[in-house]
């Protein structure tokens, strides 16, 4: 797996050709589509199932000269969807990621996000009329007012805050006693990314932040996020959690973070597909 899961897609998205219905029809003849059901991947023996491409499949891109598609079987009941493609289960993509190579995981996440948008954008938000899919599923057009509807991306900031030789981790409501994580939140309208970092940290943990440094981004189509990773420096170590999203927050030394990671590794509760792992590891190694 690459350092950041769900990134580095090698497909050619062929944006300049997606409007050509004749070209897409030709591609479908010798292509395969990965099958999903209600945001879950249909699998056989824990491997994604690929099927012949139906007319309503969405176009993901080109692998060389071969088209790659995704089909949504959400209109069926789970058992019927699985049987129709010879699958034995419908599995959360995040559960599959450790057994897939980086490209396969990225393609599945991409497919999940695009299918989710199409399934939930069947009607126009302006006039309520039905919206039809065009451009291989990358655009929907309202049949009433003609409004163009594009896939929605929801940007969120995720931040490792440091003060001296310690970093700030918080425990969210409902989380296990040792489930501490970096702080994150959605970007609001009229807000820069740096402002979003400072606001989220202040709102959740009551910590004032000065310098903010961008580190990396990660596609997070669960269902439509884009995670923007930052390192930030607190101007004061005072903590005052909101008791709404966060139940507690603490400053951790590097040794304490390593010990926490080991607890999760032994218990099998650690996750490695989030950009959080990248931010924490970079801080631990001083990179």
Steps between C-alpha positions, in 0.01 A plus 500: 500500500623853427576735789156657462219262411248593227748735329716480187237370255668372184189503282462761228169664592460606134304811593516639147328190354234413759235702316532273194223241546607306191854469633374380839273245334797359312707481818232303684523208256842380616507639853412385849320676783557459872171427677388691810189488715403793725858622541632147560712301260358168382771240551572132446755357744580854619587618146296758302265355238528636143216457251404586143421868464129594497380815330449687829852431635707807584831556324805515724774538240739330262756239593709527187236460227259305720204664668442452872145536633296459817142378535261570789261217593344688791148469358512128581488337840844396624455126437364559150781741414764250614339212314471700177877541476616181671616672819495352849489824700472880492794648692602848615791610280698614804493141625649378173777754466771308687468211254512712185782674318499880502350540152217254563407672827506841330276383215248350740485817709457709184220270381330515839501880508372545144225241535392646836463845342300371205269302728435801723472764227207357308301821533578868456538699819372814329170387345460138614488348152679177414866530402647277230860380492729599212877505438535146627347589837720805572219751438125500550261737323164603641220402260293793625708816528815371327727563799838326475577290806862403566635256761526665839828496690503579873840635615607434858815590690682251721774633723782385720552777756833517683632696795865453582574127482138388542201463268130548566263205466134488591245229583163539333164425654423129477863403441686239704702614800830486308365617162680833470535667161598822327237772464299548182199686367330628186596828337221757518386748234714814488787337688860434400655164580729654760207677663311171508791335682512773764122502546462121530781467754367791703140374490573139588799524733510866601861523380626814323706432187754726332706363210322260265685295238341294220640147472296285261150419374306177466189402309243380752183400311318373809282638358649813339781643709836649414731495801756781519776422746680763707754541778432788737675656798305593811572837658396377845462149648172581677226248411123548538309229314151573374351181658283477190722346231798440729480342843866560577824619343858460617854588405696184414875446487645291217550205734136521610380506139715197416359316799145588391569372149634175642181454705291531185731270302472225762122545528452516123323834528749716312424643155761578239297640210440851636724802444510523880758219498718703264479812717579312823785301347654815352490662843647193670793488259554876497453515123 
